[in-house]
Short mmCIF file of C-alpha atoms in Angstrom, two decimals:
data_model
loop_
_atom_site.label_atom_id
_atom_site.label_comp_id
_atom_site.label_asym_id
_atom_site.label_seq_id
_atom_site.Cartn_x
_atom_site.Cartn_y
_atom_site.Cartn_z
CA MET J 1 10.17 -21.48 -32.20
CA CYS J 2 11.90 -22.81 -29.07
CA ILE J 3 15.30 -21.75 -30.37
CA PHE J 4 14.04 -18.43 -31.68
CA LEU J 5 14.95 -16.30 -28.71
CA PRO J 6 18.47 -17.70 -28.05
CA VAL J 7 19.38 -17.36 -31.70
CA VAL J 8 18.06 -13.78 -31.95
CA PHE J 9 19.86 -12.83 -28.68
CA ILE J 10 23.22 -14.27 -29.72
CA LEU J 11 23.11 -12.63 -33.13
CA HIS J 12 22.13 -9.26 -31.47
CA CYS J 13 25.20 -9.57 -29.23
CA ILE J 14 27.65 -10.23 -32.01
CA LEU J 15 26.38 -8.06 -34.82
CA PRO J 16 28.38 -4.81 -35.16
CA GLY J 17 26.56 -1.47 -35.36
CA ILE J 18 23.08 -0.41 -34.32
CA ARG J 19 21.70 -0.63 -37.87
CA LEU J 20 22.39 -4.32 -38.16
CA LYS J 21 21.02 -4.94 -34.68
CA ASN J 22 17.82 -3.07 -35.52
CA ALA J 23 17.47 -4.89 -38.78
CA LEU J 24 17.80 -8.17 -36.92
CA LEU J 25 15.18 -7.25 -34.34
CA LEU J 26 12.84 -6.00 -37.05
CA LEU J 27 13.19 -9.23 -39.06
CA ALA J 28 12.74 -11.29 -35.85
CA SER J 29 9.59 -9.30 -34.89
CA VAL J 30 8.02 -9.66 -38.28
CA LEU J 31 8.77 -13.42 -38.35
CA PHE J 32 7.47 -13.77 -34.75
CA TYR J 33 4.11 -12.23 -35.61
CA ALA J 34 3.88 -14.05 -39.01
CA TYR J 35 4.39 -17.34 -37.13
CA GLY J 36 1.24 -16.78 -35.17
CA GLU J 37 -0.67 -14.67 -37.62
CA PRO J 38 0.61 -15.24 -41.21
CA VAL J 39 -2.34 -13.43 -42.84
CA TYR J 40 -2.55 -10.48 -40.47
CA ILE J 41 1.10 -9.57 -40.84
CA ILE J 42 -0.27 -7.50 -43.77
CA LEU J 43 -2.57 -5.67 -41.37
CA LEU J 44 0.40 -4.86 -39.09
CA PHE J 45 2.27 -3.35 -42.08
CA VAL J 46 -0.82 -1.36 -43.16
CA SER J 47 -1.38 -0.01 -39.63
CA THR J 48 2.26 0.97 -39.28
CA LEU J 49 2.41 2.62 -42.76
CA LEU J 50 -0.78 4.58 -41.99
CA ASN J 51 0.57 6.03 -38.75
CA TYR J 52 4.05 6.59 -40.27
CA PHE J 53 2.73 8.73 -43.06
CA CYS J 54 0.18 10.54 -40.83
CA ALA J 55 2.98 11.46 -38.40
CA CYS J 56 5.14 12.80 -41.18
CA LEU J 57 2.26 14.78 -42.67
CA ILE J 58 1.29 16.24 -39.27
CA GLU J 59 4.83 17.57 -38.77
CA SER J 60 4.95 19.20 -42.23
CA SER J 61 1.38 20.21 -42.85
CA LYS J 62 -0.72 23.17 -41.59
CA TYR J 63 -3.76 20.85 -41.42
CA LYS J 64 -2.48 19.03 -38.39
CA LYS J 65 -5.80 18.55 -36.61
CA VAL J 66 -7.48 17.19 -39.71
CA ILE J 67 -4.72 14.61 -40.36
CA LEU J 68 -4.72 13.61 -36.63
CA THR J 69 -8.52 13.18 -36.80
CA LEU J 70 -8.25 10.97 -39.90
CA ALA J 71 -5.44 8.94 -38.27
CA VAL J 72 -7.49 8.27 -35.17
CA ILE J 73 -10.66 7.42 -37.17
CA CYS J 74 -8.58 4.97 -39.29
CA ASN J 75 -7.01 3.32 -36.26
CA LEU J 76 -10.28 2.94 -34.50
CA GLY J 77 -11.89 1.74 -37.73
CA ILE J 78 -9.30 -1.04 -37.91
CA LEU J 79 -10.17 -2.09 -34.38
CA ILE J 80 -13.91 -1.90 -35.04
CA VAL J 81 -13.74 -3.95 -38.24
CA PHE J 82 -11.48 -6.72 -36.87
CA LYS J 83 -12.61 -6.77 -33.22
CA TYR J 84 -16.21 -5.52 -32.98
CA THR J 85 -18.01 -6.21 -36.27
CA ASP J 86 -19.77 -9.41 -35.15
CA PHE J 87 -20.68 -7.86 -31.76
CA ILE J 88 -22.22 -4.76 -33.42
CA LEU J 89 -24.16 -6.77 -36.04
CA GLY J 90 -25.31 -9.23 -33.39
CA THR J 91 -26.58 -6.38 -31.19
CA VAL J 92 -28.38 -4.83 -34.18
CA ASN J 93 -29.95 -8.17 -34.88
CA THR J 94 -31.05 -8.57 -31.29
CA LEU J 95 -32.53 -5.05 -31.01
CA THR J 96 -34.20 -4.95 -34.40
CA GLY J 97 -35.12 -8.57 -35.17
CA LEU J 98 -33.09 -8.46 -38.33
CA HIS J 99 -30.95 -11.43 -39.41
CA LEU J 100 -27.87 -9.68 -40.72
CA PRO J 101 -25.13 -12.28 -41.47
CA LEU J 102 -22.12 -12.27 -39.12
CA PRO J 103 -18.82 -12.34 -41.05
CA GLN J 104 -17.07 -14.03 -38.11
CA ILE J 105 -13.79 -12.26 -38.62
CA ARG J 106 -10.97 -13.89 -36.68
CA MET J 107 -9.41 -11.26 -34.45
CA PRO J 108 -5.65 -10.62 -34.99
CA ILE J 109 -3.48 -11.32 -31.94
CA GLY J 110 -2.63 -8.26 -29.97
CA ILE J 111 -4.51 -5.82 -32.21
CA SER J 112 -5.60 -3.63 -29.29
CA PHE J 113 -2.03 -3.26 -28.11
CA PHE J 114 -0.28 -2.33 -31.32
CA THR J 115 -3.17 -0.08 -32.47
CA PHE J 116 -3.08 1.92 -29.22
CA GLN J 117 0.72 2.08 -29.39
CA ALA J 118 0.57 3.38 -32.98
CA MET J 119 -2.10 5.95 -32.06
CA SER J 120 0.03 7.26 -29.15
CA TYR J 121 2.89 7.87 -31.56
CA VAL J 122 0.75 9.96 -33.94
CA ILE J 123 -0.83 11.88 -31.13
CA ASP J 124 2.56 12.63 -29.51
CA VAL J 125 3.86 13.95 -32.84
CA TYR J 126 0.78 16.21 -33.07
CA ARG J 127 1.37 17.49 -29.53
CA GLY J 128 5.05 18.06 -30.19
CA THR J 129 6.06 15.51 -27.50
CA THR J 130 8.12 13.73 -30.05
CA LYS J 131 9.34 14.38 -33.60
CA ALA J 132 8.09 12.30 -36.52
CA GLN J 133 10.55 9.50 -37.36
CA LYS J 134 11.51 9.73 -41.05
CA ASN J 135 12.87 6.16 -41.12
CA TYR J 136 9.92 3.81 -41.62
CA ALA J 137 11.93 0.84 -40.47
CA LYS J 138 12.33 2.42 -36.99
CA VAL J 139 8.61 3.04 -36.66
CA LEU J 140 7.92 -0.54 -37.70
CA LEU J 141 10.38 -1.82 -35.14
CA TYR J 142 8.88 0.34 -32.44
CA ILE J 143 5.32 -0.91 -33.16
CA SER J 144 6.20 -4.55 -33.90
CA PHE J 145 9.02 -5.25 -31.39
CA PHE J 146 8.25 -8.83 -30.49
CA PRO J 147 8.74 -8.92 -26.68
CA GLN J 148 5.69 -6.74 -26.07
CA LEU J 149 3.94 -6.92 -29.45
CA ILE J 150 1.02 -9.18 -28.60
CA ALA J 151 0.22 -8.48 -24.93
CA GLY J 152 1.89 -5.25 -23.93
CA PRO J 153 2.96 -3.31 -22.03
CA ILE J 154 1.88 -0.41 -24.24
CA VAL J 155 5.15 1.56 -24.89
CA LYS J 156 5.25 5.22 -26.02
CA TYR J 157 7.60 6.06 -28.81
CA HIS J 158 9.45 8.82 -26.92
CA ASP J 159 10.27 6.37 -24.09
CA ILE J 160 12.39 4.15 -26.34
CA ALA J 161 13.25 6.40 -29.33
CA GLN J 162 16.76 7.12 -28.02
CA GLU J 163 17.36 3.36 -27.39
CA ILE J 164 16.34 2.51 -30.94
CA ASP J 165 19.10 4.79 -32.21
CA ASN J 166 21.67 4.17 -29.49
CA ARG J 167 21.64 1.45 -26.87
CA THR J 168 24.10 -0.76 -25.05
CA GLN J 169 24.01 -4.26 -23.75
CA SER J 170 25.75 -4.94 -20.47
CA LEU J 171 26.37 -8.08 -18.60
CA GLU J 172 24.43 -6.76 -15.64
CA GLY J 173 21.44 -5.80 -17.91
CA VAL J 174 21.41 -9.17 -19.56
CA SER J 175 21.67 -11.13 -16.34
CA LEU J 176 18.86 -8.98 -14.74
CA GLY J 177 16.83 -9.41 -17.87
CA ILE J 178 17.19 -13.24 -17.78
CA ARG J 179 16.21 -13.17 -14.11
CA ARG J 180 13.17 -10.99 -14.80
CA PHE J 181 12.11 -13.11 -17.79
CA SER J 182 12.48 -16.28 -15.70
CA ALA J 183 10.40 -14.80 -12.94
CA GLY J 184 7.65 -13.90 -15.42
CA LEU J 185 7.70 -17.32 -16.95
CA CYS J 186 7.36 -18.90 -13.53
CA LYS J 187 4.41 -16.62 -12.79
CA LYS J 188 2.75 -17.73 -16.00
CA VAL J 189 3.58 -21.43 -16.09
CA LEU J 190 3.77 -22.45 -12.42
CA ILE J 191 1.16 -20.18 -10.88
CA SER J 192 -1.25 -18.85 -13.54
CA ASN J 193 -1.61 -22.24 -15.30
CA THR J 194 -2.32 -24.05 -12.04
CA MET J 195 -4.94 -21.47 -10.96
CA GLY J 196 -6.38 -21.49 -14.53
CA LEU J 197 -6.98 -25.21 -14.55
CA VAL J 198 -9.14 -24.88 -11.39
CA ALA J 199 -10.92 -21.82 -12.68
CA ASP J 200 -11.71 -23.43 -16.00
CA GLN J 201 -12.98 -26.61 -14.33
CA LEU J 202 -15.31 -24.62 -12.17
CA PHE J 203 -16.57 -22.07 -14.64
CA GLY J 204 -17.05 -24.91 -17.17
CA ALA J 205 -19.08 -27.01 -14.76
CA SER J 206 -22.88 -27.42 -14.83
CA ALA J 207 -24.89 -25.18 -12.53
CA GLY J 208 -25.79 -28.09 -10.33
CA ASN J 209 -22.16 -28.64 -9.43
CA ILE J 210 -21.61 -25.09 -8.15
CA ASN J 211 -22.37 -23.85 -4.63
CA ALA J 212 -20.83 -21.10 -2.51
CA ALA J 213 -17.61 -23.04 -1.96
CA GLY J 214 -17.09 -23.78 -5.66
CA ALA J 215 -18.10 -20.24 -6.72
CA TRP J 216 -15.65 -18.59 -4.33
CA LEU J 217 -12.90 -21.06 -5.28
CA GLY J 218 -13.44 -20.35 -8.97
CA ALA J 219 -13.56 -16.62 -8.48
CA ILE J 220 -10.34 -16.49 -6.43
CA SER J 221 -8.56 -18.90 -8.77
CA TYR J 222 -9.35 -16.72 -11.73
CA MET J 223 -8.44 -13.57 -9.94
CA LEU J 224 -5.00 -15.04 -9.38
CA GLN J 225 -4.74 -16.61 -12.80
CA ILE J 226 -5.31 -13.30 -14.69
CA TYR J 227 -2.92 -11.38 -12.47
CA PHE J 228 -0.06 -13.85 -12.78
CA ASP J 229 -0.84 -14.45 -16.51
CA PHE J 230 -0.65 -10.81 -17.45
CA SER J 231 1.95 -9.54 -15.01
CA GLY J 232 4.06 -12.65 -15.93
CA TYR J 233 3.95 -11.72 -19.58
CA SER J 234 4.78 -8.09 -18.72
CA ASP J 235 7.76 -9.30 -16.67
CA MET J 236 8.93 -11.44 -19.60
CA ALA J 237 8.63 -8.44 -21.98
CA ILE J 238 10.54 -6.16 -19.58
CA GLY J 239 13.19 -8.84 -19.06
CA LEU J 240 13.60 -9.39 -22.82
CA GLY J 241 13.81 -5.66 -23.31
CA TRP J 242 16.70 -5.42 -20.77
CA MET J 243 18.47 -8.24 -22.55
CA PHE J 244 18.37 -6.28 -25.85
CA GLY J 245 19.16 -2.90 -24.28
CA PHE J 246 15.62 -1.53 -24.02
CA HIS J 247 13.95 -0.31 -20.80
CA PHE J 248 10.21 -0.59 -20.65
CA LYS J 249 8.22 0.95 -17.80
CA GLU J 250 6.68 -1.26 -15.15
CA ASN J 251 3.14 -2.49 -15.92
CA PHE J 252 2.08 -3.85 -12.50
CA ASN J 253 2.81 -2.74 -8.91
CA TYR J 254 1.21 -5.23 -6.53
CA PRO J 255 -2.44 -4.26 -7.34
CA TYR J 256 -3.98 -6.61 -4.83
CA ILE J 257 -2.63 -4.68 -1.87
CA SER J 258 -4.79 -1.69 -2.90
CA GLY J 259 -7.19 -0.03 -0.49
CA SER J 260 -9.50 1.45 -3.14
CA ILE J 261 -10.41 0.93 -6.74
CA ARG J 262 -8.65 4.18 -7.67
CA GLU J 263 -5.44 2.82 -6.16
CA PHE J 264 -6.03 -0.53 -7.87
CA TRP J 265 -6.03 1.13 -11.29
CA ARG J 266 -2.83 2.99 -10.45
CA ARG J 267 -1.23 -0.41 -9.92
CA TRP J 268 -2.99 -2.64 -12.45
CA HIS J 269 -2.08 -2.62 -16.20
CA ILE J 270 -0.32 0.73 -15.69
CA SER J 271 0.49 1.25 -19.33
CA LEU J 272 -3.24 1.01 -20.35
CA SER J 273 -4.36 3.19 -17.45
CA GLY J 274 -1.73 5.70 -18.34
CA TRP J 275 -2.78 5.63 -22.01
CA PHE J 276 -6.37 6.42 -21.20
CA LEU J 277 -5.32 9.05 -18.67
CA GLU J 278 -3.03 10.85 -21.14
CA TYR J 279 -5.02 10.46 -24.37
CA LEU J 280 -8.65 10.44 -23.18
CA TYR J 281 -9.23 11.49 -19.59
CA ILE J 282 -7.11 14.64 -19.62
CA PRO J 283 -8.35 15.81 -23.11
CA LEU J 284 -11.96 15.39 -21.74
CA GLY J 285 -11.12 17.80 -18.98
CA GLY J 286 -9.76 15.45 -16.30
CA ASN J 287 -10.61 16.70 -12.87
CA ARG J 288 -10.27 20.43 -13.80
CA LYS J 289 -13.98 21.09 -14.29
CA GLY J 290 -15.62 20.18 -10.99
CA LYS J 291 -16.55 16.89 -9.29
CA PHE J 292 -19.49 16.01 -11.49
CA ARG J 293 -17.49 16.43 -14.69
CA THR J 294 -14.68 14.42 -13.12
CA VAL J 295 -17.03 11.59 -12.41
CA VAL J 296 -18.45 11.70 -15.97
CA ASN J 297 -14.95 11.66 -17.49
CA LYS J 298 -13.96 8.69 -15.40
CA MET J 299 -17.11 6.82 -16.40
CA ILE J 300 -16.37 7.50 -20.07
CA VAL J 301 -12.79 6.22 -19.60
CA PHE J 302 -13.88 3.05 -17.92
CA LEU J 303 -16.62 2.43 -20.45
CA CYS J 304 -13.90 2.63 -23.09
CA THR J 305 -11.65 0.40 -20.97
CA GLY J 306 -14.36 -2.26 -20.89
CA ILE J 307 -14.82 -2.00 -24.66
CA TRP J 308 -11.07 -2.14 -25.24
CA HIS J 309 -10.95 -5.52 -23.49
CA GLY J 310 -13.42 -7.29 -25.65
CA ALA J 311 -16.52 -7.29 -27.83
CA ALA J 312 -19.08 -8.70 -25.33
CA VAL J 313 -21.64 -7.35 -22.98
CA ASN J 314 -19.79 -8.68 -19.94
CA PHE J 315 -16.62 -6.63 -20.81
CA LEU J 316 -18.81 -3.52 -21.27
CA PHE J 317 -20.41 -4.21 -17.88
CA TRP J 318 -17.02 -4.78 -16.26
CA GLY J 319 -15.85 -1.32 -17.41
CA ILE J 320 -19.07 0.41 -16.23
CA TYR J 321 -18.83 -1.58 -12.92
CA HIS J 322 -15.35 -0.20 -12.14
CA GLY J 323 -16.44 3.23 -13.26
CA CYS J 324 -19.32 3.19 -10.77
CA PHE J 325 -17.02 2.39 -7.93
CA LEU J 326 -14.66 5.17 -8.92
CA MET J 327 -17.70 7.42 -8.93
CA LEU J 328 -18.62 6.20 -5.45
CA GLU J 329 -15.15 6.96 -4.16
CA GLU J 330 -15.42 10.54 -5.44
CA TYR J 331 -18.52 11.04 -3.26
CA VAL J 332 -17.62 8.86 -0.28
CA PRO J 333 -14.19 10.12 0.80
CA TRP J 334 -14.00 7.57 3.65
CA ILE J 335 -13.19 4.88 1.16
CA GLY J 336 -10.19 6.45 -0.42
CA ARG J 337 -8.61 8.29 2.51
CA LYS J 338 -6.04 6.79 4.78
CA GLY J 339 -6.74 6.37 8.43
CA SER J 340 -6.34 3.87 11.26
CA LYS J 341 -4.98 0.35 10.65
CA LEU J 342 -8.46 -1.01 11.22
CA LYS J 343 -9.86 1.28 8.56
CA ALA J 344 -7.04 0.23 6.25
CA VAL J 345 -8.04 -3.42 6.74
CA PHE J 346 -11.65 -2.72 5.82
CA GLN J 347 -10.61 -0.68 2.79
CA HIS J 348 -8.40 -3.54 1.62
CA ILE J 349 -11.21 -6.06 2.02
CA TYR J 350 -13.53 -3.68 0.08
CA ALA J 351 -11.11 -3.29 -2.78
CA LEU J 352 -10.39 -7.02 -3.08
CA LEU J 353 -14.09 -7.88 -2.96
CA VAL J 354 -14.97 -5.34 -5.66
CA VAL J 355 -12.16 -6.51 -7.94
CA CYS J 356 -12.93 -10.19 -7.36
CA ILE J 357 -16.61 -9.70 -8.22
CA GLY J 358 -15.62 -7.66 -11.29
CA PHE J 359 -13.33 -10.42 -12.54
CA VAL J 360 -16.22 -12.90 -12.32
CA PHE J 361 -17.97 -10.99 -15.08
CA PHE J 362 -14.61 -10.69 -16.91
CA ARG J 363 -14.25 -14.46 -16.86
CA ALA J 364 -17.88 -15.46 -17.43
CA ASP J 365 -18.86 -16.50 -20.90
CA THR J 366 -22.15 -14.64 -20.61
CA MET J 367 -23.79 -12.08 -18.30
CA SER J 368 -26.19 -14.83 -17.21
CA GLN J 369 -23.32 -17.00 -15.99
CA GLY J 370 -21.74 -13.99 -14.20
CA LEU J 371 -24.97 -13.21 -12.39
CA PHE J 372 -25.43 -16.85 -11.46
CA TRP J 373 -21.84 -16.99 -10.12
CA ILE J 374 -22.34 -13.90 -7.91
CA LYS J 375 -25.59 -15.37 -6.66
CA GLU J 376 -23.90 -18.60 -5.69
CA MET J 377 -21.00 -16.84 -4.01
CA PHE J 378 -23.33 -14.95 -1.61
CA THR J 379 -26.39 -17.21 -1.36
CA GLY J 380 -25.35 -20.68 -2.51
CA PHE J 381 -24.97 -22.24 0.94
CA THR J 382 -26.70 -25.49 -0.06
CA TRP J 383 -23.68 -27.71 0.66
CA ASN J 384 -25.12 -30.61 -1.38
CA ALA J 385 -22.83 -33.58 -1.70
CA ALA J 386 -22.19 -33.34 -5.45
CA ALA J 387 -21.28 -29.62 -5.34
CA MET J 388 -19.08 -29.99 -2.30
CA SER J 389 -17.36 -33.05 -3.73
CA PHE J 390 -16.70 -31.21 -7.01
CA ALA J 391 -15.17 -28.27 -5.15
CA VAL J 392 -13.04 -30.41 -2.89
CA GLN J 393 -11.67 -32.32 -5.90
CA GLN J 394 -10.04 -29.12 -7.12
CA ILE J 395 -8.13 -28.54 -3.85
CA THR J 396 -5.09 -30.80 -4.60
CA PRO J 397 -1.75 -30.55 -2.84
CA VAL J 398 -0.34 -28.88 -5.91
CA PHE J 399 -3.12 -26.30 -5.89
CA LEU J 400 -2.68 -25.58 -2.14
CA VAL J 401 1.12 -25.04 -2.45
CA THR J 402 0.63 -22.82 -5.52
CA LEU J 403 -2.09 -20.84 -3.78
CA ALA J 404 0.23 -20.17 -0.89
CA GLY J 405 2.99 -19.06 -3.28
CA ALA J 406 0.60 -16.93 -5.18
CA LEU J 407 -0.69 -15.09 -2.07
CA ILE J 408 2.89 -14.40 -1.01
CA ALA J 409 3.88 -13.22 -4.51
CA CYS J 410 0.91 -10.81 -4.49
CA CYS J 411 2.52 -8.84 -1.70
CA PRO J 412 5.69 -6.71 -1.96
CA VAL J 413 7.80 -9.19 0.02
CA ILE J 414 10.78 -8.84 -2.29
CA LYS J 415 10.99 -5.10 -1.57
CA THR J 416 11.77 -5.88 2.05
CA VAL J 417 14.71 -8.18 1.23
CA ASN J 418 16.15 -7.00 -2.13
CA ASN J 419 18.78 -4.94 -0.43
CA LYS J 420 20.18 -7.86 1.51
CA LYS J 421 23.50 -9.22 0.39
CA TRP J 422 22.22 -12.76 0.08
CA TYR J 423 19.21 -11.82 -2.10
CA ALA J 424 20.87 -11.37 -5.50
CA PRO J 425 22.65 -14.79 -5.68
CA PHE J 426 19.54 -16.44 -4.15
CA ALA J 427 17.31 -14.83 -6.78
CA TYR J 428 19.57 -15.93 -9.63
CA VAL J 429 19.63 -19.54 -8.38
CA CYS J 430 15.86 -19.54 -7.94
CA SER J 431 15.25 -18.00 -11.41
CA LEU J 432 17.46 -20.61 -13.15
CA LEU J 433 15.83 -23.44 -11.28
CA GLY J 434 12.43 -22.00 -12.12
CA LEU J 435 13.37 -21.63 -15.73
CA VAL J 436 14.31 -25.31 -15.94
CA VAL J 437 11.01 -26.37 -14.27
CA CYS J 438 9.05 -24.18 -16.64
CA MET J 439 10.88 -25.60 -19.70
CA LEU J 440 10.06 -29.14 -18.54
CA SER J 441 6.44 -28.13 -18.07
CA LEU J 442 6.21 -26.49 -21.47
CA ALA J 443 7.90 -29.46 -23.10
CA SER J 444 5.13 -31.72 -21.77
CA GLY J 445 2.62 -29.73 -23.89
CA THR J 446 0.32 -28.97 -21.01
CA TYR J 447 -2.26 -26.17 -20.53
CA ASN J 448 -0.60 -22.84 -21.55
CA PRO J 449 -3.08 -20.23 -22.66
CA PHE J 450 -2.13 -16.51 -22.45
CA ILE J 451 -5.34 -14.68 -21.52
CA TYR J 452 -4.38 -11.33 -22.92
CA PHE J 453 -3.36 -12.66 -26.36
CA ARG J 454 -7.03 -12.26 -27.36
CA PHE J 455 -7.03 -8.46 -26.71
#
C-alpha cells in the first residue's frame, strides 16, 4: 500500500474528464477499504445502497417522514449490531444473571464515521438542504472517499457535491495539500506515537508502579497522544482532499487553549460536534425552550457522544462527565464569561484539568482503572522508589524534546507568523524534511496505532 497514494494521485492528474477521475477515486476508495476490511466492504455497499434508495424515495414520495424514520432506524441498527451487541448482551448478563452467549462481532473500521455521514445525507435530502443524487456511484464516492473514510472528518454531502461534479487541481492546491498532509503525518508519527509509547507503558503498568508522578505523566501523555493522533489524521485527510480538488472543513481549532468545556467542544472534533448540533441538539429544541431544557438537551447530546465513541461504560461515563460540566457552565456564568487576564488563566486551567481527567476515563481499560488513576493523580504522593524509578524511566531526551514541541504545537503560534514572507518557504522545507523522517520511522515498522480507527 506504500505506492497506493502516489499512483492514485498521478492517475488522477493525467486522466481526462471528471467521470474518469471519479471512477478512479471510487475504485481506489473501495480497494483501500477492502485492503483493511475485505469482508466488511459488503457492509459499506449495503449501507450506501440503503441511504441512496431512501434519499431517492424521500424526494419522490409523500411519505417522507416514514421513509426517513426507517432510514435512521436501519442506520442505527447497523451501528448497534456491529458495535454494541456484545456490550448490550454483557450488560444484560450482568444485571439479570443470565449467561447469554456473546457473538464477539469484530467491529468494522470507521463504521461510526461512514454511518453518520450517510445519515446526514438522507436527513439533508428530507430537509431540502440538498437534492437526492440519482447517480449511485457519486453517493458511494461521497461516503467511501478514502482520505476521510475511516477516521473522519465527517463530511456533509452538500459541502462537496459541487466538487464531485466539477473540481480543479491547481499547483498551489496540490503543494498546500502535500504540506498539510506532511504536517498531519508528523503530528501522528513524531508526536502522537512518542506520547503514546509513554502513555501505554504507564497505563499498562501494575498498580504498585504508579504514584502521582506516573499518573500525571500518563494522563498528560495520553491527552497529547489523542489530540495529535486525531488532529494529525484530520490534517492528512484535508491535505489529501486539497490534492484531489476537494475542500473539507477544519476539524480542530487548537482545543487546548479553551477557557471552558463549551469552548473546548467548539474546537475539538468540530465535524462530530456540528453533526450532533445540527441533527440532534437543534431538533430536540436546542436552547429555545428555557435553561432547564437546554441543559437536558446538552446532556442527551453528550450521552450520545459518549456512546458514539465506544461500547464500554467508561465511554458512557466520559460523555456524561462532559455533559455535567456543560450543565455547570450554564448555571455558573463566571466559568464561561471572559474577564480579566487572571480570570482567563484560571478558566484555562479549569478547562485543561477537566479535559485531562475526562481523557483518563477515555483511555482506561475499565472504570476501576480510571478511578484508580484519578485517585493516584490527586492522592498518590507516596514517592516510593519503584514507582518513582518507573516514572523517571519514561522521561527520555526524545520524550522531553517531543513534549516541548507538542506544547508549542497546541498553541496557535503559526497564526502569528503565517503572513510573514519567510514562512511559506520555511514551512515547505520543514514539511518535506518531516515527511522523510516519518517515512523512515514508518519503514522501521515501529509503533503506529491510529486511535480513532476503532470508532
